[in-house]
Protein backbone atom coordinates (compact mmCIF):
# COMPACT_ATOMS: atom_id res chain seq x y z
CA UNK A 1 0.00 0.00 0.00
CA UNK A 2 1.36 3.38 -0.91
CA UNK A 3 1.01 5.83 1.96
CA UNK A 4 -1.08 8.72 0.81
CA UNK A 5 -3.05 11.74 1.89
CA UNK A 6 -6.32 9.91 1.54
CA UNK A 7 -8.54 12.85 2.37
CA UNK A 8 -7.85 16.55 2.77
CA UNK A 9 -7.40 17.51 6.39
CA UNK A 10 -7.48 13.92 7.57
CA UNK A 11 -5.05 12.27 9.96
CA UNK A 12 -4.54 8.52 10.08
CA UNK A 13 -5.03 6.77 13.42
CA UNK A 14 -2.75 4.07 14.74
CA UNK A 15 -4.90 1.33 16.21
CA UNK A 16 -4.71 -1.86 18.23
CA UNK A 17 -5.20 -5.33 16.89
CA UNK A 18 -8.33 -6.68 15.28
CA UNK A 19 -10.96 -8.15 17.58
CA UNK A 20 -11.27 -11.77 18.44
CA UNK A 21 -8.56 -14.29 19.14
CA UNK A 22 -10.47 -17.21 17.74
CA UNK A 23 -8.88 -18.50 14.57
CA UNK A 24 -5.66 -16.54 14.96
CA UNK A 25 -2.47 -18.53 15.06
CA UNK A 26 0.87 -17.78 16.67
CA UNK A 27 3.99 -17.28 14.64
CA UNK A 28 6.51 -20.03 13.94
CA UNK A 29 7.93 -21.68 17.03
CA UNK A 30 11.17 -20.20 18.21
CA UNK A 31 11.05 -17.39 15.70
CA UNK A 32 10.92 -14.53 18.17
CA UNK A 33 8.39 -12.51 20.11
CA UNK A 34 5.95 -9.93 18.79
CA UNK A 35 6.84 -8.12 15.60
CA UNK A 36 6.99 -4.45 16.51
CA UNK A 37 8.46 -4.88 19.94
CA UNK A 38 11.17 -7.36 19.12
CA UNK A 39 11.54 -7.31 15.38
CA UNK A 40 11.14 -11.07 15.43
CA UNK A 41 8.87 -13.36 13.52
CA UNK A 42 6.16 -14.04 16.09
CA UNK A 43 2.62 -12.88 15.52
CA UNK A 44 0.78 -10.96 18.25
CA UNK A 45 -2.60 -12.23 19.31
CA UNK A 46 -5.43 -9.95 18.26
CA UNK A 47 -7.55 -8.27 20.89
CA UNK A 48 -9.90 -10.90 22.35
CA UNK A 49 -13.45 -10.26 21.22
CA UNK A 50 -15.33 -8.03 23.62
CA UNK A 51 -12.31 -7.46 25.88
CA UNK A 52 -11.70 -4.00 24.51
CA UNK A 53 -8.73 -2.50 22.69
CA UNK A 54 -6.58 -2.18 25.81
CA UNK A 55 -6.51 -5.94 26.20
CA UNK A 56 -4.41 -6.48 23.08
CA UNK A 57 -0.99 -7.69 24.14
CA UNK A 58 2.10 -7.01 22.11
CA UNK A 59 0.46 -4.74 19.55
CA UNK A 60 1.18 -1.12 18.73
CA UNK A 61 -0.21 1.58 20.96
CA UNK A 62 -3.57 3.10 20.11
CA UNK A 63 -2.09 6.56 20.63
CA UNK A 64 -1.52 8.30 17.32
CA UNK A 65 1.41 10.22 18.83
CA UNK A 66 3.37 7.08 19.66
CA UNK A 67 6.65 6.46 17.86
CA UNK A 68 7.03 3.16 16.06
CA UNK A 69 8.08 0.46 18.49
CA UNK A 70 11.82 -0.03 18.56
CA UNK A 71 12.45 3.22 16.73
CA UNK A 72 14.40 4.85 19.51
CA UNK A 73 14.70 8.52 20.30
CA UNK A 74 14.38 10.71 17.28
CA UNK A 75 13.84 7.80 14.91
CA UNK A 76 10.21 8.78 14.28
CA UNK A 77 11.28 11.57 11.93
CA UNK A 78 11.69 10.56 8.32
CA UNK A 79 14.62 11.53 6.12
CA UNK A 80 12.43 13.76 3.94
CA UNK A 81 10.68 16.08 6.38
CA UNK A 82 11.74 19.21 4.48
CA UNK A 83 10.53 18.03 1.06
CA UNK A 84 7.25 19.31 -0.30
CA UNK A 85 5.42 17.52 -3.09
CA UNK A 86 3.39 19.89 -5.32
CA UNK A 87 -0.22 18.91 -5.92
CA UNK A 88 0.56 18.91 -9.64
CA UNK A 89 2.62 15.75 -9.11
CA UNK A 90 -0.36 13.71 -7.88
CA UNK A 91 -1.33 11.04 -10.41
CA UNK A 92 -5.03 11.75 -10.86
CA UNK A 93 -5.95 8.94 -13.25
CA UNK A 94 -4.51 5.46 -13.95
CA UNK A 95 -1.52 5.19 -16.25
CA UNK A 96 -3.57 3.46 -18.95
CA UNK A 97 -5.69 6.62 -19.25
CA UNK A 98 -2.61 8.83 -19.47
CA UNK A 99 -0.55 6.70 -21.82
CA UNK A 100 -0.24 3.33 -23.52
CA UNK A 101 -0.98 0.98 -20.61
CA UNK A 102 -0.49 0.11 -16.96
CA UNK A 103 3.23 -0.28 -17.47
CA UNK A 104 3.54 3.17 -19.04
CA UNK A 105 5.03 4.71 -15.90
CA UNK A 106 8.51 5.85 -14.99
CA UNK A 107 10.99 3.87 -12.93
CA UNK A 108 13.38 5.64 -10.60
CA UNK A 109 16.31 3.34 -9.73
CA UNK A 110 18.47 3.89 -6.65
CA UNK A 111 21.64 1.84 -6.23
CA UNK A 112 23.22 3.20 -3.12
CA UNK A 113 23.61 6.93 -3.74
CA UNK A 114 23.47 6.54 -7.51
CA UNK A 115 20.17 7.48 -9.16
CA UNK A 116 19.05 6.54 -12.68
CA UNK A 117 15.86 7.16 -14.64
CA UNK A 118 14.11 4.48 -16.69
CA UNK A 119 10.75 3.44 -18.04
CA UNK A 120 9.05 0.69 -16.04
CA UNK A 121 9.20 -1.52 -19.14
CA UNK A 122 12.99 -1.56 -18.59
CA UNK A 123 12.61 -3.34 -15.23
CA UNK A 124 13.87 -6.68 -16.64
CA UNK A 125 17.20 -5.02 -17.45
CA UNK A 126 17.53 -3.87 -13.83
CA UNK A 127 17.15 -7.39 -12.43
CA UNK A 128 19.06 -10.59 -13.14
CA UNK A 129 18.57 -14.34 -13.22
CA UNK A 130 18.25 -15.71 -9.70
CA UNK A 131 16.61 -12.61 -8.22
CA UNK A 132 13.29 -13.23 -6.50
CA UNK A 133 10.39 -10.77 -6.49
CA UNK A 134 8.18 -11.15 -3.41
CA UNK A 135 4.63 -10.14 -4.37
CA UNK A 136 1.46 -9.52 -2.37
CA UNK A 137 -1.50 -11.47 -3.75
CA UNK A 138 -4.17 -9.68 -1.68
CA UNK A 139 -7.16 -8.65 -3.79
CA UNK A 140 -8.54 -5.13 -3.41
CA UNK A 141 -12.15 -5.07 -2.25
CA UNK A 142 -14.93 -2.67 -3.30
CA UNK A 143 -14.79 -1.47 0.29
CA UNK A 144 -16.91 1.72 0.14
CA UNK A 145 -20.68 1.30 0.68
CA UNK A 146 -23.40 3.94 1.08
CA UNK A 147 -25.34 3.92 4.35
CA UNK A 148 -27.47 5.97 6.73
CA UNK A 149 -27.26 6.73 10.44
CA UNK A 150 -30.72 7.96 11.28
CA UNK A 151 -31.36 10.70 8.75
CA UNK A 152 -27.65 11.22 8.01
CA UNK A 153 -26.09 9.90 4.81
CA UNK A 154 -22.71 8.27 5.31
CA UNK A 155 -20.22 6.19 3.35
CA UNK A 156 -18.95 3.11 5.18
CA UNK A 157 -15.37 2.06 4.49
CA UNK A 158 -14.86 -1.57 5.42
CA UNK A 159 -11.27 -1.87 6.62
CA UNK A 160 -10.33 -5.16 8.26
CA UNK A 161 -12.13 -8.38 9.17
CA UNK A 162 -11.40 -9.39 12.75
CA UNK A 163 -10.95 -13.00 13.78
CA UNK A 164 -14.24 -12.87 15.72
CA UNK A 165 -16.23 -11.88 12.63
CA UNK A 166 -16.46 -8.19 13.40
CA UNK A 167 -15.14 -5.62 10.93
CA UNK A 168 -13.19 -2.44 11.56
CA UNK A 169 -15.10 0.28 9.71
CA UNK A 170 -14.78 4.00 9.13
CA UNK A 171 -17.79 6.25 8.57
CA UNK A 172 -17.25 9.09 6.10
CA UNK A 173 -19.38 12.07 5.09
CA UNK A 174 -20.19 12.28 1.34
CA UNK A 175 -19.17 15.64 -0.15
CA UNK A 176 -21.23 15.53 -3.33
CA UNK A 177 -18.12 15.49 -5.52
CA UNK A 178 -17.70 11.72 -5.54
CA UNK A 179 -15.28 11.75 -2.60
CA UNK A 180 -15.81 11.88 1.15
CA UNK A 181 -14.86 14.11 4.06
CA UNK A 182 -14.06 13.46 7.71
CA UNK A 183 -16.82 12.56 10.13
CA UNK A 184 -16.64 12.09 13.91
CA UNK A 185 -16.56 8.42 14.77
CA UNK A 186 -19.29 6.57 16.66
CA UNK A 187 -21.24 6.76 18.80
CA UNK A 188 -21.24 3.30 20.36
CA UNK A 189 -24.49 1.55 19.63
CA UNK A 190 -25.17 3.54 16.46
CA UNK A 191 -26.99 1.50 13.81
CA UNK A 192 -25.85 2.04 10.24
CA UNK A 193 -28.44 1.04 7.65
CA UNK A 194 -26.92 -0.58 4.59
CA UNK A 195 -28.33 -1.48 1.15
CA UNK A 196 -30.44 -4.59 0.82
CA UNK A 197 -32.08 -4.16 4.20
CA UNK A 198 -28.89 -4.94 6.14
CA UNK A 199 -27.34 -3.02 9.00
CA UNK A 200 -24.23 -2.87 11.17
CA UNK A 201 -23.85 -1.74 14.77
CA UNK A 202 -20.85 0.24 16.02
CA UNK A 203 -19.48 -1.33 19.21
CA UNK A 204 -16.18 0.23 20.26
CA UNK A 205 -13.46 2.49 18.86
CA UNK A 206 -10.04 1.35 17.82
CA UNK A 207 -7.78 3.34 20.06
CA UNK A 208 -8.82 6.27 22.28
CA UNK A 209 -12.52 7.06 21.97
CA UNK A 210 -11.89 10.78 21.44
CA UNK A 211 -11.46 11.35 17.71
CA UNK A 212 -11.34 7.67 16.78
CA UNK A 213 -12.20 7.19 13.09
CA UNK A 214 -12.12 3.40 13.01
CA UNK A 215 -14.64 1.38 15.02
CA UNK A 216 -15.30 -2.28 15.54
CA UNK A 217 -18.76 -3.14 14.25
CA UNK A 218 -21.03 -6.14 14.32
CA UNK A 219 -21.90 -6.69 10.69
CA UNK A 220 -24.37 -8.78 8.69
CA UNK A 221 -23.25 -12.15 7.42
CA UNK A 222 -21.54 -12.45 4.06
CA UNK A 223 -19.90 -9.02 4.04
CA UNK A 224 -17.87 -9.89 0.90
CA UNK A 225 -21.18 -10.55 -0.88
CA UNK A 226 -22.48 -7.18 0.33
CA UNK A 227 -19.35 -5.41 -0.91
CA UNK A 228 -19.39 -7.03 -4.32
CA UNK A 229 -23.06 -6.23 -4.81
CA UNK A 230 -23.19 -2.67 -3.45
CA UNK A 231 -19.59 -1.54 -2.92
CA UNK A 232 -17.12 0.45 -4.97
CA UNK A 233 -13.40 1.15 -4.60
CA UNK A 234 -12.39 3.74 -2.04
CA UNK A 235 -11.59 6.91 -3.94
CA UNK A 236 -8.97 9.39 -2.81
CA UNK A 237 -9.38 13.15 -2.86
CA UNK A 238 -6.63 13.84 -5.40
CA UNK A 239 -8.13 11.62 -8.12
CA UNK A 240 -10.25 13.11 -10.91
CA UNK A 241 -13.10 10.61 -11.02
CA UNK A 242 -14.30 7.14 -10.09
CA UNK A 243 -12.45 4.20 -11.61
CA UNK A 244 -13.60 0.58 -12.04
CA UNK A 245 -12.55 -1.98 -9.46
CA UNK A 246 -10.19 -3.52 -12.02
CA UNK A 247 -8.09 -0.35 -11.87
CA UNK A 248 -7.35 -1.11 -8.20
CA UNK A 249 -6.33 -4.74 -8.66
CA UNK A 250 -2.91 -6.05 -9.61
CA UNK A 251 -1.96 -8.89 -11.92
CA UNK A 252 -0.94 -10.92 -8.83
CA UNK A 253 -4.27 -10.62 -6.99
CA UNK A 254 -6.09 -13.86 -6.16
CA UNK A 255 -9.36 -14.35 -4.25
CA UNK A 256 -9.12 -15.23 -0.57
CA UNK A 257 -11.12 -18.31 0.50
CA UNK A 258 -13.06 -16.30 3.10
CA UNK A 259 -13.57 -13.28 0.84
CA UNK A 260 -11.09 -11.10 2.74
CA UNK A 261 -8.86 -8.65 0.92
CA UNK A 262 -7.42 -5.17 1.02
CA UNK A 263 -9.31 -1.93 1.44
CA UNK A 264 -6.36 -0.13 -0.13
CA UNK A 265 -4.59 -1.53 -3.17
CA UNK A 266 -1.06 -2.98 -2.75
CA UNK A 267 -0.17 -0.48 -5.44
CA UNK A 268 3.54 -1.09 -6.02
CA UNK A 269 2.62 -4.07 -8.22
CA UNK A 270 0.09 -2.14 -10.27
CA UNK A 271 2.36 -1.51 -13.31
CA UNK A 272 3.06 -5.23 -13.82
CA UNK A 273 1.37 -6.87 -16.79
CA UNK A 274 1.17 -10.50 -17.86
CA UNK A 275 3.73 -9.94 -20.67
CA UNK A 276 6.09 -8.26 -18.18
CA UNK A 277 5.82 -11.20 -15.76
CA UNK A 278 6.42 -13.64 -18.61
CA UNK A 279 9.52 -11.73 -19.70
CA UNK A 280 10.92 -11.67 -16.18
CA UNK A 281 10.37 -15.42 -15.83
CA UNK A 282 12.03 -15.99 -19.20
CA UNK A 283 15.09 -14.13 -17.91
CA UNK A 284 15.28 -16.30 -14.79
CA UNK A 285 13.67 -13.95 -12.26
CA UNK A 286 11.68 -15.86 -9.65
CA UNK A 287 8.36 -14.92 -8.01
CA UNK A 288 7.41 -15.65 -4.39
CA UNK A 289 3.80 -14.97 -3.34
CA UNK A 290 2.53 -13.98 0.09
CA UNK A 291 -0.47 -12.02 1.33
CA UNK A 292 -1.07 -9.05 3.58
CA UNK A 293 -4.55 -7.51 3.71
CA UNK A 294 -4.30 -3.74 4.09
CA UNK A 295 -6.86 -1.58 5.87
CA UNK A 296 -8.08 1.95 5.22
CA UNK A 297 -5.85 3.88 7.62
CA UNK A 298 -2.73 4.91 5.74
CA UNK A 299 0.03 5.50 8.26
CA UNK A 300 1.35 9.03 8.03
CA UNK A 301 3.11 11.61 10.20
CA UNK A 302 5.18 9.01 12.11
CA UNK A 303 2.11 6.89 12.92
CA UNK A 304 2.88 3.17 12.79
CA UNK A 305 0.48 0.96 10.83
CA UNK A 306 -1.89 -1.13 12.92
CA UNK A 307 -1.90 -4.94 12.94
CA UNK A 308 -2.90 -6.59 9.68
CA UNK A 309 -3.55 -10.16 8.57
CA UNK A 310 -0.75 -11.81 6.62
CA UNK A 311 0.39 -15.21 5.43
CA UNK A 312 3.81 -16.36 4.25
CA UNK A 313 3.48 -19.83 2.63
CA UNK A 314 6.05 -22.54 3.21
CA UNK A 315 7.07 -22.48 -0.48
CA UNK A 316 7.83 -18.75 -0.30
CA UNK A 317 9.84 -19.15 2.91
CA UNK A 318 11.84 -21.98 1.29
CA UNK A 319 12.51 -20.03 -1.91
CA UNK A 320 13.64 -16.86 -0.13
CA UNK A 321 15.95 -18.84 2.15
CA UNK A 322 17.39 -20.77 -0.79
CA UNK A 323 18.12 -17.61 -2.78
CA UNK A 324 19.80 -15.96 0.19
CA UNK A 325 21.85 -19.03 1.03
CA UNK A 326 23.03 -19.34 -2.59
CA UNK A 327 24.29 -15.77 -2.41
CA UNK A 328 23.80 -15.00 -6.09
CA UNK A 329 20.26 -13.65 -6.24
CA UNK A 330 18.62 -10.74 -4.45
CA UNK A 331 15.31 -10.73 -2.59
CA UNK A 332 13.32 -7.73 -3.84
CA UNK A 333 9.98 -7.00 -2.20
CA UNK A 334 7.27 -5.53 -4.41
CA UNK A 335 5.68 -3.01 -2.07
CA UNK A 336 5.95 -2.10 1.59
CA UNK A 337 3.23 -4.63 2.38
CA UNK A 338 5.45 -7.43 1.08
CA UNK A 339 8.31 -6.18 3.27
CA UNK A 340 6.09 -6.09 6.34
CA UNK A 341 4.79 -9.61 5.78
CA UNK A 342 8.14 -11.18 4.93
CA UNK A 343 10.03 -9.47 7.74
CA UNK A 344 7.28 -10.60 10.14
CA UNK A 345 8.17 -14.19 9.29
CA UNK A 346 11.95 -13.94 9.71
CA UNK A 347 13.79 -14.94 12.87
CA UNK A 348 16.85 -13.43 14.47
CA UNK A 349 18.91 -15.96 12.51
CA UNK A 350 17.71 -14.42 9.24
CA UNK A 351 15.74 -17.49 8.18
CA UNK A 352 12.18 -17.04 6.95
CA UNK A 353 9.60 -19.45 8.35
CA UNK A 354 6.01 -20.08 7.29
CA UNK A 355 3.70 -17.76 9.23
CA UNK A 356 -0.01 -16.99 9.26
CA UNK A 357 -1.81 -14.54 11.53
CA UNK A 358 -1.51 -10.89 12.51
CA UNK A 359 1.54 -8.65 12.41
CA UNK A 360 2.19 -5.34 14.13
CA UNK A 361 5.75 -5.10 12.82
CA UNK A 362 7.04 -1.59 12.09
CA UNK A 363 10.26 -1.66 10.06
CA UNK A 364 12.55 1.20 11.05
CA UNK A 365 16.22 2.02 10.38
CA UNK A 366 17.08 0.88 13.89
CA UNK A 367 15.36 -2.48 13.42
CA UNK A 368 16.71 -2.89 9.88
CA UNK A 369 15.71 -5.62 7.43
CA UNK A 370 16.79 -9.25 7.59
CA UNK A 371 15.20 -10.96 4.59
CA UNK A 372 14.95 -8.17 2.02
CA UNK A 373 17.76 -6.87 -0.21
CA UNK A 374 15.74 -4.45 -2.32
CA UNK A 375 12.34 -2.87 -2.71
CA UNK A 376 10.07 -1.77 -5.55
CA UNK A 377 7.60 0.78 -4.23
CA UNK A 378 5.60 3.87 -5.08
CA UNK A 379 6.52 7.39 -4.09
CA UNK A 380 5.42 8.26 -0.57
CA UNK A 381 4.51 11.50 1.17
CA UNK A 382 7.54 13.07 2.92
CA UNK A 383 5.97 12.51 6.37
CA UNK A 384 4.72 8.98 5.72
CA UNK A 385 5.94 6.39 8.21
CA UNK A 386 6.58 4.06 5.24
CA UNK A 387 9.72 6.12 4.59
CA UNK A 388 11.27 4.70 7.76
CA UNK A 389 11.03 1.30 6.06
CA UNK A 390 12.56 2.67 2.86
CA UNK A 391 15.40 4.17 4.87
CA UNK A 392 16.00 0.79 6.52
CA UNK A 393 16.44 -0.73 3.05
CA UNK A 394 18.25 2.07 1.23
CA UNK A 395 19.97 4.22 3.82
CA UNK A 396 19.08 7.83 4.63
CA UNK A 397 21.32 9.59 2.13
CA UNK A 398 20.32 7.30 -0.74
CA UNK A 399 16.65 7.89 0.03
CA UNK A 400 17.11 11.66 0.15
CA UNK A 401 18.93 11.71 -3.18
CA UNK A 402 16.32 9.54 -4.83
CA UNK A 403 13.40 11.72 -3.73
CA UNK A 404 15.14 14.94 -4.66
CA UNK A 405 15.70 13.48 -8.13
CA UNK A 406 12.05 12.41 -8.34
CA UNK A 407 10.91 15.94 -7.54
CA UNK A 408 13.36 17.51 -9.98
CA UNK A 409 12.29 15.17 -12.80
CA UNK A 410 8.59 15.56 -11.91
CA UNK A 411 7.74 11.95 -11.16
CA UNK A 412 4.12 11.29 -10.27
CA UNK A 413 3.04 10.29 -6.74
CA UNK A 414 0.36 7.97 -5.31
CA UNK A 415 -1.12 4.65 -6.42
CA UNK A 416 -1.55 5.59 -10.07
CA UNK A 417 1.89 7.17 -10.25
CA UNK A 418 5.51 6.22 -10.94
CA UNK A 419 7.60 3.67 -9.02
CA UNK A 420 10.95 3.51 -7.27
CA UNK A 421 13.33 0.52 -7.36
CA UNK A 422 15.81 0.41 -4.48
CA UNK A 423 18.72 -1.97 -4.92
CA UNK A 424 21.86 -2.46 -2.82
CA UNK A 425 25.13 -0.80 -3.74
CA UNK A 426 26.90 -4.09 -4.30
CA UNK A 427 30.26 -2.53 -5.09
CA UNK A 428 30.40 -1.35 -1.49
CA UNK A 429 29.23 -4.77 -0.26
CA UNK A 430 27.07 -2.98 2.26
CA UNK A 431 24.83 -5.12 4.50
CA UNK A 432 21.12 -4.45 4.86
CA UNK A 433 21.06 -3.24 8.43
CA UNK A 434 20.53 -0.14 10.48
CA UNK A 435 24.18 0.90 10.15
CA UNK A 436 23.84 1.58 6.42
CA UNK A 437 24.93 5.15 5.71
CA UNK A 438 25.69 4.97 2.00
Short mmCIF file of N, CA and C in Angstrom, two decimals, residues 3 20 39 42 57 112 127 179 182 232 236 239 241 297 301 337 367 407 414-415 421:
data_model
loop_
_atom_site.label_atom_id
_atom_site.label_comp_id
_atom_site.label_asym_id
_atom_site.label_seq_id
_atom_site.Cartn_x
_atom_site.Cartn_y
_atom_site.Cartn_z
N UNK A 3 1.54 4.85 1.01
CA UNK A 3 1.01 5.83 1.96
C UNK A 3 0.57 7.07 1.20
N UNK A 20 -10.99 -10.35 18.49
CA UNK A 20 -11.27 -11.77 18.44
C UNK A 20 -10.05 -12.62 18.26
N UNK A 39 11.02 -7.14 16.73
CA UNK A 39 11.54 -7.31 15.38
C UNK A 39 11.63 -8.76 14.98
N UNK A 42 7.41 -13.63 15.46
CA UNK A 42 6.16 -14.04 16.09
C UNK A 42 5.02 -13.13 15.72
N UNK A 57 -2.36 -7.61 23.64
CA UNK A 57 -0.99 -7.69 24.14
C UNK A 57 -0.02 -7.73 22.99
N UNK A 112 22.44 2.38 -4.03
CA UNK A 112 23.22 3.20 -3.12
C UNK A 112 22.86 4.66 -3.36
N UNK A 127 17.07 -6.18 -13.25
CA UNK A 127 17.15 -7.39 -12.43
C UNK A 127 17.99 -8.42 -13.16
N UNK A 179 -16.24 12.12 -3.64
CA UNK A 179 -15.28 11.75 -2.60
C UNK A 179 -15.95 12.00 -1.26
N UNK A 182 -14.12 14.04 6.37
CA UNK A 182 -14.06 13.46 7.71
C UNK A 182 -15.41 13.53 8.41
N UNK A 232 -17.96 -0.14 -3.92
CA UNK A 232 -17.12 0.45 -4.97
C UNK A 232 -15.75 0.70 -4.35
N UNK A 236 -9.75 8.42 -3.56
CA UNK A 236 -8.97 9.39 -2.81
C UNK A 236 -9.19 10.80 -3.38
N UNK A 239 -7.80 12.21 -6.83
CA UNK A 239 -8.13 11.62 -8.12
C UNK A 239 -9.25 12.40 -8.80
N UNK A 241 -11.78 11.22 -10.89
CA UNK A 241 -13.10 10.61 -11.02
C UNK A 241 -13.05 9.16 -10.59
N UNK A 297 -6.57 2.79 6.94
CA UNK A 297 -5.85 3.88 7.62
C UNK A 297 -4.41 3.92 7.17
N UNK A 301 2.66 10.75 9.11
CA UNK A 301 3.11 11.61 10.20
C UNK A 301 3.63 10.80 11.38
N UNK A 337 4.00 -3.56 1.75
CA UNK A 337 3.23 -4.63 2.38
C UNK A 337 3.98 -5.95 2.31
N UNK A 367 15.65 -1.05 13.51
CA UNK A 367 15.36 -2.48 13.42
C UNK A 367 16.06 -3.10 12.22
N UNK A 407 11.54 14.62 -7.49
CA UNK A 407 10.91 15.94 -7.54
C UNK A 407 11.45 16.75 -8.72
N UNK A 414 1.58 8.69 -5.68
CA UNK A 414 0.36 7.97 -5.31
C UNK A 414 0.17 6.70 -6.14
N UNK A 415 -0.97 6.02 -5.92
CA UNK A 415 -1.12 4.65 -6.42
C UNK A 415 -1.19 4.54 -7.93
N UNK A 421 12.63 1.78 -7.61
CA UNK A 421 13.33 0.52 -7.36
C UNK A 421 14.59 0.82 -6.55
#
